[in-house]
């Protein structure tokens, strides 16, 4: 009896070997992995707040004395340093001491985020401004050789001056893989605008970043001709750049050509500097001199002029893109959409999207490259047959051009559209012939076969669409089709409880769901889920109460 009782006690979690307990802690701290969707924690949206770093290491260190000792002696648990509030500075100091144990200082790499505010939003003792930024840099710069990811957001020219000072003098960062620099300023005055856009950029990290793979520059430019580390990239994001601080095409060309493994490219009101015949250094190449990015899988374009976007995209060969995100409001982007759908058939097009020969317009001239393109001029820009995900946040174009785009993406699995910001409604797009919805009887009598658009679609996420249009589209796709969709669908609809009563059809669809019958009479359910498409960015919960003062509990039982 005594032997069995002892065995049961010894089988408890407290009997686990330290090595196994350590492994559990490490795996648990990685459960909420911040970089699962993107290497960049910040987004080019003013009110966006990045998610808090995982807090499990602090929680387990408060369970009991044994667990605390194990956690404190596991340096890899304390390598994430996020600075958003004044209390985070002291917390980071403790984290640094824990992940810099004797003999391990060069082993455990640091992931750093610094999120400061503008002077008018500064609350002393709470958030971070220039004095706190100086303190943070003084704490982390001695460890610059251990930086793995560095994300910096500044909203003020004084903070920018601090960042320029430290990043230009901190020396090499041989372990840095991800660099994100974000400068958002409410300029307000011409002087602020001048300081933010006309001050020459500085060389950072002594131009020594041998492991750099992911670069995001939001409102920040670099000395493009003196930044040799802009190559061999896997993820590139350029955002919020006025034309005068954008990279000249020659350096844009070099950066992309020397990054053959580039996987994602995001252009948000940015890209190469506009071409002009008056300055030979700004001349763009002919349309047939394409930059080959065969590894590119994701392309995102936001807030670019139609002509400019067509000119940039025409000079890319990106046949393996499987995810495309479009946020293009306020102007007519029909030429761009037609460019995507017609490029394979018509070859190169001019800046209006019309077919043309391979010569550029008169303001563009050939430019020499160290690695000339070998792509035939009539190659498609991207293969729409490979596209699996299409996100349309905003797009002004003709309904017919959007229908042509969807028809060309028959392998699409995921489609997200905000129809409040897209030309053409849901029914107009998916029923293809507005006003004509054949009945089941007419189908049987005429032999008409309705082929549903996007037969492989698995997830449809829509906003800005009344319930009647959603029901009509579901009815057309499923009940009136001789060839119903090949896979079961999930529809995620913009709706929440505060809208109940404003759209009876939408309320009923949310409450009852949707069922259809296949041609063989089998009942099939379309999964209906909802999301609040009107909610603003959620505020990040304050975890300071749990994590800020844990180091005062060294003797906690």
Coordinates of C-alpha atoms in Angstrom, one line a residue:
X1 CA 0.0 0.0 0.0
X2 CA 2.7 2.4 1.0
X3 CA 4.7 1.5 -2.1
X4 CA 1.8 2.3 -4.4
X5 CA 1.1 5.6 -2.7
X6 CA 4.7 6.6 -3.1
X7 CA 4.6 5.6 -6.8
X8 CA 1.5 7.7 -7.4
X9 CA 3.2 10.7 -5.8
X10 CA 6.4 10.3 -7.7
X11 CA 4.5 10.2 -11.0
X12 CA 3.2 13.8 -10.5
X13 CA 4.4 16.8 -12.5
X14 CA 6.8 17.8 -9.7
X15 CA 8.7 14.6 -10.3
X16 CA 9.5 15.5 -13.9
X17 CA 13.2 15.8 -14.7
X18 CA 14.4 19.4 -15.0
X19 CA 15.3 18.8 -18.7
X20 CA 11.7 17.7 -19.5
X21 CA 10.2 20.5 -17.5
X22 CA 12.4 23.0 -19.3
X23 CA 11.3 21.6 -22.7
X24 CA 7.7 22.0 -21.7
X25 CA 8.2 25.6 -20.7
X26 CA 10.0 26.4 -24.0
X27 CA 7.3 24.8 -26.1
X28 CA 4.6 26.6 -24.2
X29 CA 6.3 29.9 -24.7
X30 CA 6.2 29.3 -28.4
X31 CA 2.6 28.4 -28.5
X32 CA 1.5 32.0 -29.4
X33 CA 4.1 32.5 -32.0
X34 CA 4.0 36.2 -33.1
X35 CA 5.7 35.6 -36.4
X36 CA 3.4 32.8 -37.7
X37 CA 1.7 35.0 -40.4
X38 CA 4.4 37.6 -41.1
X39 CA 8.0 38.4 -40.0
X40 CA 6.8 42.0 -39.3
X41 CA 4.9 42.9 -36.1
X42 CA 4.0 46.4 -37.2
X43 CA 1.5 47.3 -39.9
X44 CA 1.3 50.6 -41.9
X45 CA -1.9 51.6 -40.2
X46 CA -1.7 54.5 -37.7
X47 CA -3.9 53.0 -34.9
X48 CA -2.7 49.4 -35.2
X49 CA -1.2 47.9 -32.0
X50 CA 0.9 44.8 -32.2
X51 CA 0.0 41.8 -30.1
X52 CA 1.6 41.5 -26.7
X53 CA 4.5 39.1 -26.4
X54 CA 3.7 35.7 -24.9
X55 CA 3.6 35.7 -21.1
X56 CA 3.9 32.0 -20.2
X57 CA 7.4 32.2 -18.9
X58 CA 6.3 34.7 -16.3
X59 CA 3.2 32.7 -15.4
X60 CA 5.2 29.4 -14.8
X61 CA 7.8 31.3 -12.8
X62 CA 5.1 32.1 -10.3
X63 CA 3.7 28.6 -9.8
X64 CA 6.2 27.4 -7.2
X65 CA 9.9 27.9 -6.1
X66 CA 11.0 24.9 -8.2
X67 CA 9.4 26.0 -11.4
X68 CA 10.7 29.5 -10.8
X69 CA 14.2 28.2 -10.5
X70 CA 13.9 26.2 -13.7
X71 CA 12.4 29.1 -15.6
X72 CA 15.0 31.6 -14.4
X73 CA 17.7 29.2 -15.5
X74 CA 16.3 28.8 -19.0
X75 CA 17.7 31.7 -21.0
X76 CA 15.7 31.1 -24.1
X77 CA 12.5 32.0 -22.3
X78 CA 13.6 35.6 -21.8
X79 CA 14.7 36.7 -25.3
X80 CA 11.6 38.7 -26.4
X81 CA 12.0 42.4 -25.4
X82 CA 8.9 44.5 -26.2
X83 CA 8.9 48.1 -25.2
X84 CA 5.5 49.9 -25.2
X85 CA 5.3 51.3 -21.7
X86 CA 7.7 52.7 -19.1
X87 CA 7.3 49.5 -17.0
X88 CA 8.7 47.5 -19.9
X89 CA 12.1 49.0 -19.6
X90 CA 12.7 47.5 -16.1
X91 CA 11.2 44.3 -17.3
X92 CA 13.6 44.1 -20.2
X93 CA 16.6 44.7 -17.9
X94 CA 15.6 41.7 -15.9
X95 CA 15.0 39.6 -19.1
X96 CA 18.4 40.6 -20.4
X97 CA 20.1 39.4 -17.2
X98 CA 18.3 36.1 -17.4
X99 CA 19.1 35.4 -21.1
X100 CA 22.8 36.4 -20.7
X101 CA 24.0 33.8 -18.3
X102 CA 27.7 33.2 -18.1
X103 CA 28.9 31.3 -21.2
X104 CA 25.7 31.8 -23.2
X105 CA 25.7 35.5 -24.2
X106 CA 26.3 34.7 -27.9
X107 CA 23.8 31.8 -28.0
X108 CA 20.4 33.3 -27.3
X109 CA 19.2 35.8 -29.9
X110 CA 16.9 38.7 -29.1
X111 CA 13.6 39.8 -30.7
X112 CA 13.0 43.5 -30.0
X113 CA 10.0 45.8 -30.5
X114 CA 10.0 49.5 -29.6
X115 CA 6.7 51.4 -29.9
X116 CA 7.0 55.1 -29.1
X117 CA 4.4 57.9 -29.3
X118 CA 4.4 61.5 -30.6
X119 CA 5.0 64.3 -28.2
X120 CA 1.4 65.3 -28.1
X121 CA 0.4 61.8 -27.0
X122 CA 3.2 61.4 -24.4
X123 CA 2.1 60.6 -20.9
X124 CA 5.2 60.7 -18.5
X125 CA 5.6 57.6 -16.5
X126 CA 3.3 55.6 -18.8
X127 CA 4.3 55.5 -22.5
X128 CA 7.5 56.1 -24.4
X129 CA 9.0 59.2 -25.9
X130 CA 12.5 60.5 -26.6
X131 CA 14.0 60.2 -23.1
X132 CA 12.7 56.7 -22.7
X133 CA 13.9 55.8 -26.2
X134 CA 17.4 56.9 -25.3
X135 CA 17.3 54.7 -22.2
X136 CA 16.1 51.7 -24.2
X137 CA 18.9 52.1 -26.8
X138 CA 21.5 52.4 -24.0
X139 CA 20.2 49.1 -22.7
X140 CA 20.0 47.1 -25.9
X141 CA 22.8 48.5 -28.1
X142 CA 25.5 46.6 -26.1
X143 CA 23.8 43.4 -27.2
X144 CA 23.4 44.4 -30.9
X145 CA 25.4 41.4 -32.0
X146 CA 22.6 39.2 -30.6
X147 CA 19.6 41.0 -32.2
X148 CA 17.6 38.7 -34.4
X149 CA 14.5 40.8 -35.1
X150 CA 14.3 44.6 -34.6
X151 CA 11.0 46.5 -35.0
X152 CA 11.0 50.3 -34.3
X153 CA 8.0 52.6 -34.5
X154 CA 8.5 56.3 -34.0
X155 CA 6.0 59.1 -34.4
X156 CA 8.1 62.2 -33.9
X157 CA 11.1 63.9 -35.5
X158 CA 12.9 64.1 -32.1
X159 CA 12.6 60.3 -31.7
X160 CA 13.7 59.9 -35.3
X161 CA 16.9 61.9 -34.4
X162 CA 17.5 59.5 -31.5
X163 CA 17.1 56.5 -33.7
X164 CA 19.4 57.8 -36.4
X165 CA 22.1 58.5 -33.8
X166 CA 22.1 55.0 -32.3
X167 CA 21.5 52.9 -35.4
X168 CA 24.2 54.7 -37.3
X169 CA 26.7 54.2 -34.5
X170 CA 25.8 50.9 -33.0
X171 CA 28.0 48.8 -35.2
X172 CA 27.3 45.5 -37.1
X173 CA 24.4 43.3 -36.4
X174 CA 25.6 39.9 -37.6
X175 CA 22.6 38.0 -36.4
X176 CA 19.8 40.3 -37.5
X177 CA 17.3 38.5 -39.7
X178 CA 14.3 41.0 -39.6
X179 CA 14.5 44.8 -39.7
X180 CA 11.4 46.9 -39.5
X181 CA 11.7 50.7 -39.3
X182 CA 8.4 52.7 -39.1
X183 CA 8.2 56.5 -39.0
X184 CA 4.7 57.9 -38.9
X185 CA 4.4 61.6 -38.4
X186 CA 1.4 63.9 -38.4
X187 CA 3.4 66.6 -40.2
X188 CA 1.0 69.5 -39.5
X189 CA 3.6 72.1 -40.6
X190 CA 5.7 72.5 -43.6
X191 CA 8.8 72.4 -41.4
X192 CA 7.9 68.9 -40.1
X193 CA 7.4 67.7 -43.6
X194 CA 10.7 69.1 -44.7
X195 CA 12.6 67.5 -41.8
X196 CA 10.9 64.1 -42.3
X197 CA 11.5 63.9 -46.1
X198 CA 14.5 66.0 -47.0
X199 CA 17.1 65.1 -44.4
X200 CA 19.6 62.6 -45.9
X201 CA 19.2 59.1 -44.6
X202 CA 22.0 57.5 -42.6
X203 CA 23.9 54.2 -42.9
X204 CA 22.7 51.8 -40.3
X205 CA 24.5 48.9 -38.6
X206 CA 27.7 49.8 -40.4
X207 CA 26.2 48.2 -43.5
X208 CA 27.0 44.8 -41.9
X209 CA 23.9 42.6 -41.9
X210 CA 25.0 39.3 -43.3
X211 CA 21.9 37.4 -42.2
X212 CA 19.2 39.9 -43.1
X213 CA 16.2 38.3 -44.9
X214 CA 13.2 40.4 -44.0
X215 CA 13.0 44.2 -44.5
X216 CA 10.0 46.5 -43.8
X217 CA 10.5 50.2 -44.3
X218 CA 7.4 52.3 -43.5
X219 CA 7.9 56.0 -44.0
X220 CA 11.6 55.4 -43.7
X221 CA 14.1 55.5 -46.5
X222 CA 17.7 54.3 -46.6
X223 CA 20.7 55.5 -48.6
X224 CA 19.7 53.3 -51.5
X225 CA 23.1 53.5 -53.2
X226 CA 24.9 52.7 -50.0
X227 CA 22.9 49.8 -48.6
X228 CA 24.5 46.6 -49.9
X229 CA 22.6 44.5 -47.5
X230 CA 19.3 45.0 -49.5
X231 CA 19.7 41.6 -51.3
X232 CA 19.0 37.9 -50.7
X233 CA 15.7 39.0 -49.1
X234 CA 12.8 36.7 -48.4
X235 CA 10.2 39.3 -47.4
X236 CA 10.1 43.0 -48.5
X237 CA 7.6 45.7 -47.5
X238 CA 7.9 49.3 -48.6
X239 CA 5.2 51.7 -47.4
X240 CA 4.2 55.3 -47.1
X241 CA 7.0 56.8 -49.2
X242 CA 6.7 60.1 -51.1
X243 CA 8.2 60.0 -54.5
X244 CA 11.3 62.1 -53.5
X245 CA 12.4 59.5 -51.0
X246 CA 11.6 56.3 -53.0
X247 CA 14.4 54.2 -54.4
X248 CA 15.6 55.1 -58.0
X249 CA 14.6 52.3 -60.4
X250 CA 18.2 51.1 -60.8
X251 CA 18.5 50.3 -57.1
X252 CA 15.0 48.8 -57.0
X253 CA 16.0 46.6 -59.9
X254 CA 19.2 45.5 -58.2
X255 CA 17.4 44.8 -54.9
X256 CA 14.9 42.5 -56.5
X257 CA 17.2 40.8 -59.0
X258 CA 19.6 40.0 -56.2
X259 CA 16.8 38.5 -54.1
X260 CA 15.8 35.5 -56.2
X261 CA 14.3 33.8 -53.2
X262 CA 11.9 36.7 -52.4
X263 CA 8.6 35.2 -51.2
X264 CA 6.5 38.3 -50.3
X265 CA 6.4 41.8 -51.8
X266 CA 4.2 44.5 -50.3
X267 CA 3.9 47.9 -51.8
X268 CA 1.8 50.4 -49.9
X269 CA 2.0 53.8 -51.5
X270 CA 5.6 53.0 -52.4
X271 CA 7.8 51.5 -55.0
X272 CA 10.5 52.8 -57.4
X273 CA 10.9 56.5 -57.9
X274 CA 8.9 57.9 -60.9
X275 CA 10.8 57.9 -64.2
X276 CA 11.7 61.1 -65.8
X277 CA 13.6 61.7 -69.1
X278 CA 15.2 64.8 -67.5
X279 CA 17.4 62.7 -65.2
X280 CA 19.2 59.8 -66.7
X281 CA 19.6 58.2 -63.3
X282 CA 15.9 57.8 -63.0
X283 CA 15.2 56.2 -66.4
X284 CA 13.2 53.0 -66.3
X285 CA 14.0 50.0 -68.6
X286 CA 11.9 48.8 -71.5
X287 CA 8.8 46.7 -70.7
X288 CA 10.5 43.5 -71.9
X289 CA 13.3 43.8 -69.4
X290 CA 11.4 42.0 -66.7
X291 CA 12.7 41.2 -63.2
X292 CA 12.2 37.5 -62.6
X293 CA 10.9 36.6 -59.2
X294 CA 10.0 33.0 -59.6
X295 CA 9.9 32.3 -55.8
X296 CA 7.4 35.1 -55.1
X297 CA 4.3 33.7 -53.5
X298 CA 2.5 36.8 -52.1
X299 CA 1.9 40.2 -53.7
X300 CA 0.1 43.0 -51.9
X301 CA -0.5 46.5 -53.5
X302 CA -2.2 49.4 -51.7
X303 CA -2.9 53.0 -52.6
X304 CA -1.0 53.3 -55.9
X305 CA -2.0 55.2 -59.0
X306 CA -3.3 53.0 -61.8
X307 CA -0.7 54.1 -64.4
X308 CA 2.2 53.8 -62.0
X309 CA 1.0 50.4 -60.8
X310 CA 0.7 49.1 -64.3
X311 CA 4.2 50.3 -65.2
X312 CA 5.7 48.6 -62.1
X313 CA 3.9 45.3 -62.4
X314 CA 4.6 45.0 -66.2
X315 CA 8.3 44.9 -65.4
X316 CA 7.9 41.9 -63.1
X317 CA 7.7 38.2 -64.0
X318 CA 6.0 36.5 -61.0
X319 CA 4.4 33.3 -62.3
X320 CA 4.1 31.5 -59.0
X321 CA 2.2 34.0 -56.9
X322 CA -0.6 32.2 -55.0
X323 CA -1.8 35.1 -52.8
X324 CA -2.8 38.5 -54.1
X325 CA -4.1 41.4 -52.0
X326 CA -5.6 44.5 -53.6
X327 CA -6.5 47.7 -51.7
X328 CA -7.0 50.2 -54.6
X329 CA -9.8 52.7 -54.1
X330 CA -10.8 56.1 -55.5
X331 CA -9.5 55.6 -59.1
X332 CA -10.4 53.4 -62.0
X333 CA -8.2 50.3 -61.9
X334 CA -9.9 48.5 -64.8
X335 CA -6.7 48.8 -66.9
X336 CA -4.7 47.1 -64.1
X337 CA -7.2 44.3 -63.7
X338 CA -7.3 43.8 -67.5
X339 CA -3.5 43.8 -67.5
X340 CA -3.5 40.8 -65.1
X341 CA -6.1 38.9 -67.1
X342 CA -4.8 39.7 -70.6
X343 CA -1.0 39.8 -70.2
X344 CA -0.5 36.1 -71.2
X345 CA -2.5 36.6 -74.4
X346 CA -1.4 40.1 -75.4
X347 CA 2.1 40.3 -74.1
X348 CA 3.3 43.6 -72.8
X349 CA 0.9 46.5 -72.4
X350 CA 1.3 50.2 -72.1
X351 CA 0.5 52.2 -69.0
X352 CA -3.2 52.2 -69.8
X353 CA -3.4 48.4 -70.0
X354 CA -3.9 48.3 -73.8
X355 CA -1.8 45.9 -75.9
X356 CA 1.4 47.4 -77.3
X357 CA 4.7 46.3 -78.7
X358 CA 7.6 45.6 -76.3
X359 CA 9.0 49.1 -76.6
X360 CA 8.3 51.4 -73.7
X361 CA 6.7 54.8 -74.1
X362 CA 9.0 57.7 -75.1
X363 CA 9.9 58.7 -71.5
X364 CA 11.4 55.2 -70.8
X365 CA 14.8 54.1 -72.1
X366 CA 16.9 51.0 -71.8
X367 CA 19.0 50.6 -68.7
X368 CA 22.0 48.3 -68.3
X369 CA 21.8 45.5 -65.7
X370 CA 24.4 43.2 -64.4
X371 CA 21.9 40.3 -64.8
X372 CA 19.8 40.9 -67.9
X373 CA 16.4 39.4 -68.2
X374 CA 15.8 36.3 -70.2
X375 CA 12.0 36.2 -69.9
X376 CA 10.2 36.4 -73.2
X377 CA 8.3 39.6 -73.6
X378 CA 5.0 37.8 -74.0
X379 CA 5.3 35.9 -70.8
X380 CA 2.4 36.4 -68.3
X381 CA 3.1 38.7 -65.4
X382 CA 1.6 36.1 -63.0
X383 CA -0.2 32.9 -63.6
X384 CA -3.8 33.3 -62.4
X385 CA -4.2 29.6 -62.5
X386 CA -1.8 29.3 -59.5
X387 CA -3.7 31.9 -57.4
X388 CA -5.3 30.3 -54.3
X389 CA -6.1 33.4 -52.2
X390 CA -7.5 36.7 -53.4
X391 CA -8.1 39.5 -50.9
X392 CA -9.9 42.6 -52.3
X393 CA -10.2 45.3 -49.6
X394 CA -11.0 48.0 -52.2
X395 CA -11.0 48.0 -56.0
X396 CA -12.6 50.5 -58.4
X397 CA -13.0 48.7 -61.7
X398 CA -15.7 47.6 -64.1
X399 CA -17.7 44.5 -63.0
X400 CA -16.9 42.8 -66.3
X401 CA -13.1 43.1 -65.7
X402 CA -13.5 41.7 -62.1
X403 CA -15.6 38.8 -63.5
X404 CA -12.8 38.1 -66.0
X405 CA -10.3 38.1 -63.2
X406 CA -12.3 35.6 -61.2
X407 CA -13.0 33.4 -64.2
X408 CA -9.2 33.2 -64.8
X409 CA -8.6 32.1 -61.1
X410 CA -10.6 28.9 -61.2
X411 CA -8.3 27.2 -58.7
X412 CA -9.0 29.9 -56.1
X413 CA -9.7 28.5 -52.6
X414 CA -10.1 31.7 -50.5
X415 CA -11.8 34.9 -51.6
X416 CA -12.2 38.0 -49.3
X417 CA -14.1 41.0 -50.7
X418 CA -15.4 44.2 -49.2
X419 CA -18.2 44.9 -51.6
X420 CA -18.8 48.4 -50.0
X421 CA -15.5 49.4 -51.6
X422 CA -15.6 47.3 -54.8
X423 CA -17.2 48.2 -58.1
X424 CA -20.1 45.8 -58.7
X425 CA -22.2 43.9 -56.2
X426 CA -22.0 40.3 -55.1
X427 CA -24.9 39.1 -57.3
X428 CA -23.6 41.1 -60.3
X429 CA -20.3 39.4 -60.0
X430 CA -21.2 35.8 -59.1
X431 CA -24.4 35.5 -61.2
X432 CA -22.5 36.9 -64.1
X433 CA -25.7 38.1 -65.8
X434 CA -27.6 40.4 -63.5
X435 CA -31.3 40.2 -63.7
X436 CA -31.3 36.7 -65.2
X437 CA -31.6 33.9 -62.7
X438 CA -32.9 30.8 -64.4
X439 CA -35.3 28.7 -62.4
X440 CA -34.8 25.0 -61.8
X441 CA -37.7 24.2 -64.2
X442 CA -36.2 26.3 -67.0
X443 CA -32.9 24.6 -66.5
X444 CA -34.5 21.2 -66.9
X445 CA -36.5 22.2 -70.0
X446 CA -33.7 24.0 -71.9
X447 CA -30.8 21.8 -70.9
X448 CA -29.0 25.0 -69.7
X449 CA -26.0 24.1 -67.5
X450 CA -24.9 26.8 -65.0
X451 CA -21.2 26.5 -64.2
X452 CA -20.5 28.1 -60.8
X453 CA -17.8 30.7 -60.7
X454 CA -14.8 29.5 -58.6
X455 CA -15.8 25.8 -58.3
X456 CA -13.0 25.0 -55.8
X457 CA -13.7 27.9 -53.5
X458 CA -13.6 26.8 -49.8
X459 CA -13.8 30.1 -47.9
X460 CA -15.7 33.2 -49.0
X461 CA -15.4 36.3 -46.7
X462 CA -17.7 39.1 -47.6
X463 CA -18.6 42.5 -46.2
X464 CA -20.9 45.3 -47.4
X465 CA -23.5 42.9 -48.9
X466 CA -27.2 42.6 -48.0
X467 CA -28.6 39.3 -47.0
X468 CA -30.8 39.1 -50.1
X469 CA -27.8 39.2 -52.4
X470 CA -25.9 36.6 -50.4
X471 CA -28.9 34.2 -50.5
X472 CA -29.4 34.8 -54.2
X473 CA -25.7 34.0 -54.9
X474 CA -25.8 30.9 -52.7
X475 CA -29.0 29.8 -54.5
X476 CA -27.4 30.3 -57.9
X477 CA -24.1 28.6 -56.9
X478 CA -25.7 25.5 -55.4
X479 CA -29.4 24.8 -56.2
X480 CA -29.4 26.0 -59.8
X481 CA -26.1 24.4 -60.8
X482 CA -25.9 21.2 -62.7
X483 CA -22.3 21.2 -61.6
X484 CA -22.3 22.4 -58.0
X485 CA -19.1 23.5 -56.3
X486 CA -16.6 20.6 -55.9
X487 CA -15.9 21.3 -52.2
X488 CA -18.0 22.3 -49.2
X489 CA -17.9 26.0 -48.6
X490 CA -17.6 28.3 -45.6
X491 CA -19.0 31.8 -45.9
X492 CA -17.8 34.4 -43.3
X493 CA -20.2 37.3 -43.4
X494 CA -19.8 40.9 -42.0
X495 CA -22.5 41.0 -39.3
X496 CA -22.8 41.2 -35.5
X497 CA -25.6 41.4 -33.0
X498 CA -25.9 45.2 -33.0
X499 CA -27.1 45.0 -36.6
X500 CA -29.9 42.5 -35.8
X501 CA -33.2 43.8 -37.2
X502 CA -31.7 45.9 -39.9
X503 CA -31.6 43.0 -42.5
X504 CA -34.1 40.2 -42.0
X505 CA -32.6 37.9 -44.7
X506 CA -29.1 38.3 -43.2
X507 CA -30.5 37.6 -39.7
X508 CA -32.2 34.4 -40.9
X509 CA -29.1 33.3 -42.7
X510 CA -27.0 33.7 -39.6
X511 CA -29.6 32.0 -37.4
X512 CA -30.5 29.1 -39.7
X513 CA -27.5 28.6 -41.9
X514 CA -27.8 27.5 -45.5
X515 CA -28.4 24.0 -46.9
X516 CA -28.4 23.0 -50.6
X517 CA -29.0 19.8 -52.6
X518 CA -26.5 18.4 -55.1
X519 CA -27.5 17.0 -58.5
X520 CA -27.8 13.6 -56.8
X521 CA -30.2 14.9 -54.2
X522 CA -27.7 14.9 -51.4
X523 CA -28.2 17.6 -48.8
X524 CA -25.1 19.8 -48.3
X525 CA -24.5 22.4 -45.7
X526 CA -22.8 25.7 -46.4
X527 CA -21.1 26.8 -43.2
X528 CA -22.1 30.3 -42.2
X529 CA -19.9 32.3 -39.8
X530 CA -19.8 36.0 -38.9
X531 CA -17.3 38.7 -38.1
X532 CA -17.6 42.3 -37.2
X533 CA -16.3 44.1 -40.3
X534 CA -17.0 47.6 -38.7
X535 CA -15.0 47.1 -35.5
X536 CA -11.8 49.1 -35.1
X537 CA -8.5 47.6 -34.2
X538 CA -8.9 46.0 -30.8
X539 CA -6.9 47.4 -28.0
X540 CA -4.2 45.0 -26.7
X541 CA -5.0 43.9 -23.1
X542 CA -2.7 45.3 -20.5
X543 CA -0.6 42.4 -19.2
X544 CA 1.6 44.5 -17.0
X545 CA -0.2 43.5 -13.8
X546 CA 0.9 40.0 -14.5
X547 CA 4.3 40.5 -15.9
X548 CA 5.7 43.9 -14.9
X549 CA 6.8 43.2 -11.3
X550 CA 7.6 39.5 -11.3
X551 CA 11.1 40.2 -10.2
X552 CA 10.0 41.3 -6.8
X553 CA 8.9 37.8 -6.1
X554 CA 12.2 36.0 -5.9
X555 CA 11.2 34.3 -2.6
X556 CA 7.7 33.4 -3.7
X557 CA 6.8 29.9 -2.5

